[in-house]
PDB file of C-alpha atoms in Angstrom:
ATOM      1  CA  MET A  18      56.834 142.845 143.307  1.00 60.00           C
ATOM      2  CA  THR A  19      58.294 142.460 146.726  1.00 84.00           C
ATOM      3  CA  ALA A  20      59.656 140.355 149.542  1.00 91.00           C
ATOM      4  CA  VAL A  21      57.913 140.291 152.908  1.00 94.00           C
ATOM      5  CA  LEU A  22      59.283 137.977 155.619  1.00 94.00           C
ATOM      6  CA  GLY A  23      57.885 136.954 158.973  1.00 95.00           C
ATOM      7  CA  PHE A  24      59.508 134.954 161.756  1.00 93.00           C
ATOM      8  CA  VAL A  25      58.500 134.053 165.307  1.00 94.00           C
ATOM      9  CA  GLU A  26      61.375 133.991 167.755  1.00 88.00           C
ATOM     10  CA  GLY A  27      61.237 130.937 169.995  1.00 81.00           C
ATOM     11  CA  PHE A  28      57.992 129.681 171.498  1.00 76.00           C
ATOM     12  CA  GLY A  29      55.643 132.569 172.163  1.00 77.00           C
ATOM     13  CA  GLY A  30      57.361 135.344 170.265  1.00 78.00           C
ATOM     14  CA  PRO A  31      58.110 138.048 169.654  1.00 93.00           C
ATOM     15  CA  ALA A  32      57.311 137.989 165.948  1.00 94.00           C
ATOM     16  CA  TRP A  33      59.356 139.936 163.408  1.00 95.00           C
ATOM     17  CA  LEU A  34      58.243 141.210 160.005  1.00 96.00           C
ATOM     18  CA  ALA A  35      60.530 142.660 157.348  1.00 96.00           C
ATOM     19  CA  ALA A  36      59.892 144.035 153.858  1.00 95.00           C
ATOM     20  CA  ASP A  37      61.710 145.683 151.022  1.00 92.00           C
ATOM     21  CA  GLY A  38      60.624 149.073 149.727  1.00 88.00           C
ATOM     22  CA  ARG A  39      61.097 148.859 145.972  1.00 81.00           C
ATOM     23  CA  ALA A  40      58.223 149.360 143.595  1.00 73.00           C
ATOM     24  CA  VAL A  41      58.369 149.217 139.809  1.00 65.00           C
ATOM     25  CA  ASP A  42      55.805 149.726 137.072  1.00 64.00           C
ATOM     26  CA  SER A  43      55.048 147.247 134.279  1.00 61.00           C
ATOM     27  CA  GLU A  44      58.144 148.457 132.389  1.00 69.00           C
ATOM     28  CA  CYS A  45      60.372 147.913 135.471  1.00 65.00           C
ATOM     29  CA  THR A  46      60.767 151.651 135.986  1.00 70.00           C
ATOM     30  CA  PRO A  47      61.388 152.332 139.703  1.00 67.00           C
ATOM     31  CA  LEU A  48      58.578 154.124 141.504  1.00 68.00           C
ATOM     32  CA  VAL A  49      58.415 155.788 144.902  1.00 64.00           C
ATOM     33  CA  ALA A  50      57.188 152.990 147.153  1.00 69.00           C
ATOM     34  CA  LYS A  51      54.911 153.138 150.133  1.00 73.00           C
ATOM     35  CA  SER A  52      55.835 150.940 153.047  1.00 81.00           C
ATOM     36  CA  LYS A  53      54.842 147.308 152.631  1.00 89.00           C
ATOM     37  CA  LEU A  54      54.502 147.008 156.420  1.00 92.00           C
ATOM     38  CA  VAL A  55      51.999 148.956 158.513  1.00 90.00           C
ATOM     39  CA  ALA A  56      51.898 148.934 162.326  1.00 91.00           C
ATOM     40  CA  PHE A  57      48.684 149.335 164.321  1.00 87.00           C
ATOM     41  CA  ALA A  58      47.816 149.530 168.026  1.00 85.00           C
ATOM     42  CA  GLY A  59      51.195 150.881 169.048  1.00 87.00           C
ATOM     43  CA  GLY A  60      53.061 148.171 167.108  1.00 88.00           C
ATOM     44  CA  ARG A  61      51.166 145.255 168.682  1.00 88.00           C
ATOM     45  CA  VAL A  62      49.762 144.413 165.220  1.00 90.00           C
ATOM     46  CA  VAL A  63      51.837 144.597 162.013  1.00 93.00           C
ATOM     47  CA  VAL A  64      50.435 143.852 158.558  1.00 92.00           C
ATOM     48  CA  GLY A  65      52.608 143.182 155.506  1.00 92.00           C
ATOM     49  CA  GLY A  66      51.336 142.911 151.949  1.00 89.00           C
ATOM     50  CA  ALA A  67      52.460 141.594 148.579  1.00 88.00           C
ATOM     51  CA  GLY A  68      50.706 141.526 145.245  1.00 82.00           C
ATOM     52  CA  ASP A  69      48.112 144.151 144.423  1.00 77.00           C
ATOM     53  CA  ARG A  70      48.937 147.344 146.345  1.00 79.00           C
ATOM     54  CA  ARG A  71      45.278 148.351 146.213  1.00 82.00           C
ATOM     55  CA  ALA A  72      44.310 145.255 148.237  1.00 84.00           C
ATOM     56  CA  PHE A  73      46.926 146.087 150.882  1.00 83.00           C
ATOM     57  CA  ASP A  74      45.750 149.707 151.106  1.00 85.00           C
ATOM     58  CA  ILE A  75      42.119 148.576 151.503  1.00 85.00           C
ATOM     59  CA  LEU A  76      43.082 146.046 154.167  1.00 82.00           C
ATOM     60  CA  CYS A  77      45.016 148.661 156.153  1.00 82.00           C
ATOM     61  CA  SER A  78      42.465 151.471 155.905  1.00 83.00           C
ATOM     62  CA  SER A  79      39.170 149.640 156.345  1.00 76.00           C
ATOM     63  CA  PRO A  80      36.738 151.933 158.158  1.00 66.00           C
ATOM     64  CA  ALA A  81      34.783 148.909 159.392  1.00 59.00           C
ATOM     65  CA  PHE A  82      37.656 147.280 161.251  1.00 68.00           C
ATOM     66  CA  GLU A  83      39.836 148.272 164.180  1.00 76.00           C
ATOM     67  CA  TRP A  84      43.166 146.407 164.089  1.00 75.00           C
ATOM     68  CA  GLY A  85      43.827 147.225 167.733  1.00 72.00           C
ATOM     69  CA  ASP A  86      40.906 144.994 168.724  1.00 75.00           C
ATOM     70  CA  LEU A  87      42.971 141.962 167.698  1.00 73.00           C
ATOM     71  CA  ALA A  88      45.671 142.803 170.207  1.00 72.00           C
ATOM     72  CA  ALA A  89      43.402 144.182 172.930  1.00 72.00           C
ATOM     73  CA  THR A  90      42.248 141.059 174.736  1.00 64.00           C
ATOM     74  CA  MET A  91      43.806 137.759 175.633  1.00 63.00           C
ATOM     75  CA  ASP A  92      40.492 135.860 175.504  1.00 65.00           C
ATOM     76  CA  GLY A  93      40.047 132.887 173.199  1.00 70.00           C
ATOM     77  CA  ASP A  94      41.970 131.534 170.256  1.00 83.00           C
ATOM     78  CA  LEU A  95      43.962 134.269 168.523  1.00 84.00           C
ATOM     79  CA  GLY A  96      43.941 132.323 165.225  1.00 86.00           C
ATOM     80  CA  ALA A  97      40.134 132.202 165.278  1.00 87.00           C
ATOM     81  CA  ARG A  98      40.012 135.959 165.924  1.00 86.00           C
ATOM     82  CA  VAL A  99      42.352 136.624 162.991  1.00 89.00           C
ATOM     83  CA  ARG A 100      40.151 134.432 160.741  1.00 89.00           C
ATOM     84  CA  ARG A 101      37.039 136.402 161.834  1.00 86.00           C
ATOM     85  CA  ALA A 102      38.877 139.672 161.177  1.00 86.00           C
ATOM     86  CA  VAL A 103      39.843 138.558 157.658  1.00 88.00           C
ATOM     87  CA  ALA A 104      36.237 137.516 157.002  1.00 87.00           C
ATOM     88  CA  GLU A 105      35.088 141.013 158.050  1.00 85.00           C
ATOM     89  CA  LEU A 106      37.726 142.672 155.868  1.00 85.00           C
ATOM     90  CA  ARG A 107      36.733 140.544 152.865  1.00 86.00           C
ATOM     91  CA  THR A 108      33.645 142.737 152.353  1.00 85.00           C
ATOM     92  CA  ASP A 109      35.793 145.870 152.076  1.00 85.00           C
ATOM     93  CA  LEU A 110      38.215 144.116 149.723  1.00 87.00           C
ATOM     94  CA  LYS A 111      35.294 143.074 147.495  1.00 86.00           C
ATOM     95  CA  ALA A 112      33.852 146.598 147.487  1.00 85.00           C
ATOM     96  CA  GLY A 113      37.274 147.976 146.533  1.00 85.00           C
ATOM     97  CA  GLY A 114      37.604 145.643 143.547  1.00 84.00           C
ATOM     98  CA  ALA A 115      40.429 143.570 145.042  1.00 85.00           C
ATOM     99  CA  VAL A 116      38.437 140.304 144.943  1.00 86.00           C
ATOM    100  CA  LYS A 117      37.661 138.355 141.796  1.00 85.00           C
ATOM    101  CA  SER A 118      35.245 135.461 141.365  1.00 82.00           C
ATOM    102  CA  THR A 119      36.448 132.324 139.649  1.00 77.00           C
ATOM    103  CA  GLY A 120      34.542 129.367 138.295  1.00 74.00           C
ATOM    104  CA  GLY A 121      32.585 127.431 140.886  1.00 74.00           C
ATOM    105  CA  GLY A 122      31.805 130.484 142.990  1.00 72.00           C
ATOM    106  CA  GLU A 123      35.262 130.732 144.542  1.00 75.00           C
ATOM    107  CA  GLU A 124      36.661 134.167 145.320  1.00 83.00           C
ATOM    108  CA  HIS A 125      40.307 135.167 145.327  1.00 85.00           C
ATOM    109  CA  CYS A 126      42.012 138.321 146.541  1.00 85.00           C
ATOM    110  CA  SER A 127      44.626 140.028 144.392  1.00 81.00           C
ATOM    111  CA  GLY A 128      47.044 140.257 147.329  1.00 84.00           C
ATOM    112  CA  ARG A 129      48.614 138.099 150.035  1.00 89.00           C
ATOM    113  CA  PHE A 130      49.269 139.239 153.568  1.00 92.00           C
ATOM    114  CA  LEU A 131      51.274 138.483 156.699  1.00 95.00           C
ATOM    115  CA  ILE A 132      49.784 139.546 160.011  1.00 94.00           C
ATOM    116  CA  GLY A 133      51.876 139.668 163.168  1.00 93.00           C
ATOM    117  CA  VAL A 134      49.871 140.030 166.360  1.00 91.00           C
ATOM    118  CA  ARG A 135      50.896 139.479 169.988  1.00 88.00           C
ATOM    119  CA  GLY A 136      54.052 137.629 169.036  1.00 89.00           C
ATOM    120  CA  GLN A 137      52.335 135.312 166.557  1.00 91.00           C
ATOM    121  CA  LEU A 138      52.426 135.212 162.752  1.00 95.00           C
ATOM    122  CA  PHE A 139      49.580 134.469 160.337  1.00 95.00           C
ATOM    123  CA  VAL A 140      49.605 134.102 156.546  1.00 95.00           C
ATOM    124  CA  VAL A 141      46.482 135.178 154.639  1.00 93.00           C
ATOM    125  CA  GLY A 142      46.288 133.482 151.236  1.00 90.00           C
ATOM    126  CA  THR A 143      44.592 134.718 148.100  1.00 88.00           C
ATOM    127  CA  ASP A 144      41.676 132.389 148.985  1.00 89.00           C
ATOM    128  CA  PHE A 145      41.329 134.164 152.383  1.00 88.00           C
ATOM    129  CA  GLY A 146      42.631 131.103 154.190  1.00 91.00           C
ATOM    130  CA  VAL A 147      44.459 132.004 157.414  1.00 93.00           C
ATOM    131  CA  LEU A 148      47.283 129.874 158.765  1.00 93.00           C
ATOM    132  CA  GLY A 149      49.338 130.417 161.917  1.00 93.00           C
ATOM    133  CA  VAL A 150      53.003 129.726 161.170  1.00 94.00           C
ATOM    134  CA  PRO A 151      56.427 130.147 162.800  1.00 94.00           C
ATOM    135  CA  ARG A 152      57.921 131.653 159.617  1.00 94.00           C
ATOM    136  CA  ALA A 153      56.653 132.712 156.208  1.00 95.00           C
ATOM    137  CA  ALA A 154      57.449 134.747 153.125  1.00 94.00           C
ATOM    138  CA  ILE A 155      55.297 136.339 150.444  1.00 94.00           C
ATOM    139  CA  GLY A 156      56.066 138.212 147.247  1.00 90.00           C
ATOM    140  CA  CYS A 157      58.229 137.440 144.229  1.00 87.00           C
ATOM    141  CA  GLY A 158      61.444 137.467 146.248  1.00 89.00           C
ATOM    142  CA  GLY A 159      59.939 136.120 149.436  1.00 90.00           C
ATOM    143  CA  GLN A 160      61.043 132.500 149.232  1.00 92.00           C
ATOM    144  CA  ALA A 161      64.613 133.428 148.300  1.00 93.00           C
ATOM    145  CA  ALA A 162      64.724 135.914 151.183  1.00 93.00           C
ATOM    146  CA  LEU A 163      63.408 133.275 153.589  1.00 93.00           C
ATOM    147  CA  ALA A 164      66.075 130.813 152.422  1.00 94.00           C
ATOM    148  CA  ALA A 165      68.781 133.468 152.882  1.00 93.00           C
ATOM    149  CA  PHE A 166      67.422 134.325 156.330  1.00 93.00           C
ATOM    150  CA  LEU A 167      67.485 130.686 157.434  1.00 92.00           C
ATOM    151  CA  ALA A 168      70.986 130.140 156.004  1.00 92.00           C
ATOM    152  CA  LEU A 169      72.287 133.226 157.819  1.00 91.00           C
ATOM    153  CA  GLY A 170      71.083 131.684 161.082  1.00 86.00           C
ATOM    154  CA  LEU A 171      73.280 128.617 160.665  1.00 80.00           C
ATOM    155  CA  GLY A 172      76.446 130.522 161.496  1.00 72.00           C
ATOM    156  CA  GLY A 173      74.976 132.399 164.450  1.00 75.00           C
ATOM    157  CA  GLY A 174      76.237 135.742 165.601  1.00 83.00           C
ATOM    158  CA  LEU A 175      73.642 138.008 163.961  1.00 87.00           C
ATOM    159  CA  SER A 176      70.556 139.288 165.737  1.00 90.00           C
ATOM    160  CA  LEU A 177      67.188 138.457 164.142  1.00 89.00           C
ATOM    161  CA  ASP A 178      66.602 141.976 162.883  1.00 92.00           C
ATOM    162  CA  LYS A 179      70.074 142.049 161.262  1.00 93.00           C
ATOM    163  CA  ARG A 180      69.485 138.622 159.669  1.00 93.00           C
ATOM    164  CA  LEU A 181      66.149 139.788 158.233  1.00 94.00           C
ATOM    165  CA  LEU A 182      67.755 142.939 156.833  1.00 94.00           C
ATOM    166  CA  GLN A 183      70.724 141.048 155.379  1.00 94.00           C
ATOM    167  CA  ALA A 184      68.404 138.448 153.792  1.00 95.00           C
ATOM    168  CA  LEU A 185      66.526 141.220 151.971  1.00 94.00           C
ATOM    169  CA  GLU A 186      69.822 142.757 150.827  1.00 94.00           C
ATOM    170  CA  ILE A 187      70.977 139.393 149.442  1.00 94.00           C
ATOM    171  CA  VAL A 188      67.765 138.970 147.446  1.00 93.00           C
ATOM    172  CA  ALA A 189      68.034 142.545 146.147  1.00 91.00           C
ATOM    173  CA  ASP A 190      71.348 141.527 144.538  1.00 91.00           C
ATOM    174  CA  LEU A 191      69.500 138.723 142.715  1.00 88.00           C
ATOM    175  CA  ASP A 192      66.112 140.252 141.883  1.00 81.00           C
ATOM    176  CA  LEU A 193      65.676 143.755 140.473  1.00 76.00           C
ATOM    177  CA  HIS A 194      62.135 143.868 141.880  1.00 80.00           C
ATOM    178  CA  VAL A 195      63.424 143.749 145.461  1.00 86.00           C
ATOM    179  CA  GLY A 196      65.385 146.645 146.940  1.00 87.00           C
ATOM    180  CA  PRO A 197      65.735 149.380 149.527  1.00 89.00           C
ATOM    181  CA  PRO A 198      64.516 150.982 151.633  1.00 90.00           C
ATOM    182  CA  TYR A 199      64.021 148.067 154.015  1.00 93.00           C
ATOM    183  CA  THR A 200      61.746 147.956 157.057  1.00 94.00           C
ATOM    184  CA  VAL A 201      62.059 145.562 159.994  1.00 95.00           C
ATOM    185  CA  LEU A 202      59.458 145.632 162.795  1.00 95.00           C
ATOM    186  CA  GLU A 203      59.125 143.627 165.994  1.00 95.00           C
ATOM    187  CA  VAL A 204      55.679 142.538 167.210  1.00 93.00           C
ATOM    188  CA  PRO A 205      55.842 141.888 170.962  1.00 91.00           C
ATOM    189  CA  ALA A 206      54.176 138.868 172.526  1.00 86.00           C
TER     190      ALA A 206
END
């Protein structure tokens, strides 16, 4: 259970991703959490995950994929490159048991992901659909954190990283599955 937020500042970035660090077992006993955000290619690519931790670990450690390649060139449509990358990673997710088949031959991943690359933000759904967005949230506390983040922006005065952090803190007061430590990372354009 978690809250992962992503926001693109202005037109063309940078993008920001933020996540809580709490993890609990099925009995709500706190566990030592691994980061829910991982940076690649010197911070030019940041991946955040919610749902099945195994799916996130597979996505971040795939031996068949180099995350830095996404940020390396400026050629072509970045959204199309992210979709191709997710299609490549799907094989590793299947091999790791993080993909289940449903009726009608559809496949669904047990996790959801946010990918920030070169100042842009992409949501990867459980159906492997990829959508470029200006802001997004995943995880059980994600939507509440996004609402808090947007509301904090109405008054002005706080920097984006402080708003993201404060939004996660607000949700932690409401949801025992969201809590510190918090991570906020900028993805340059």
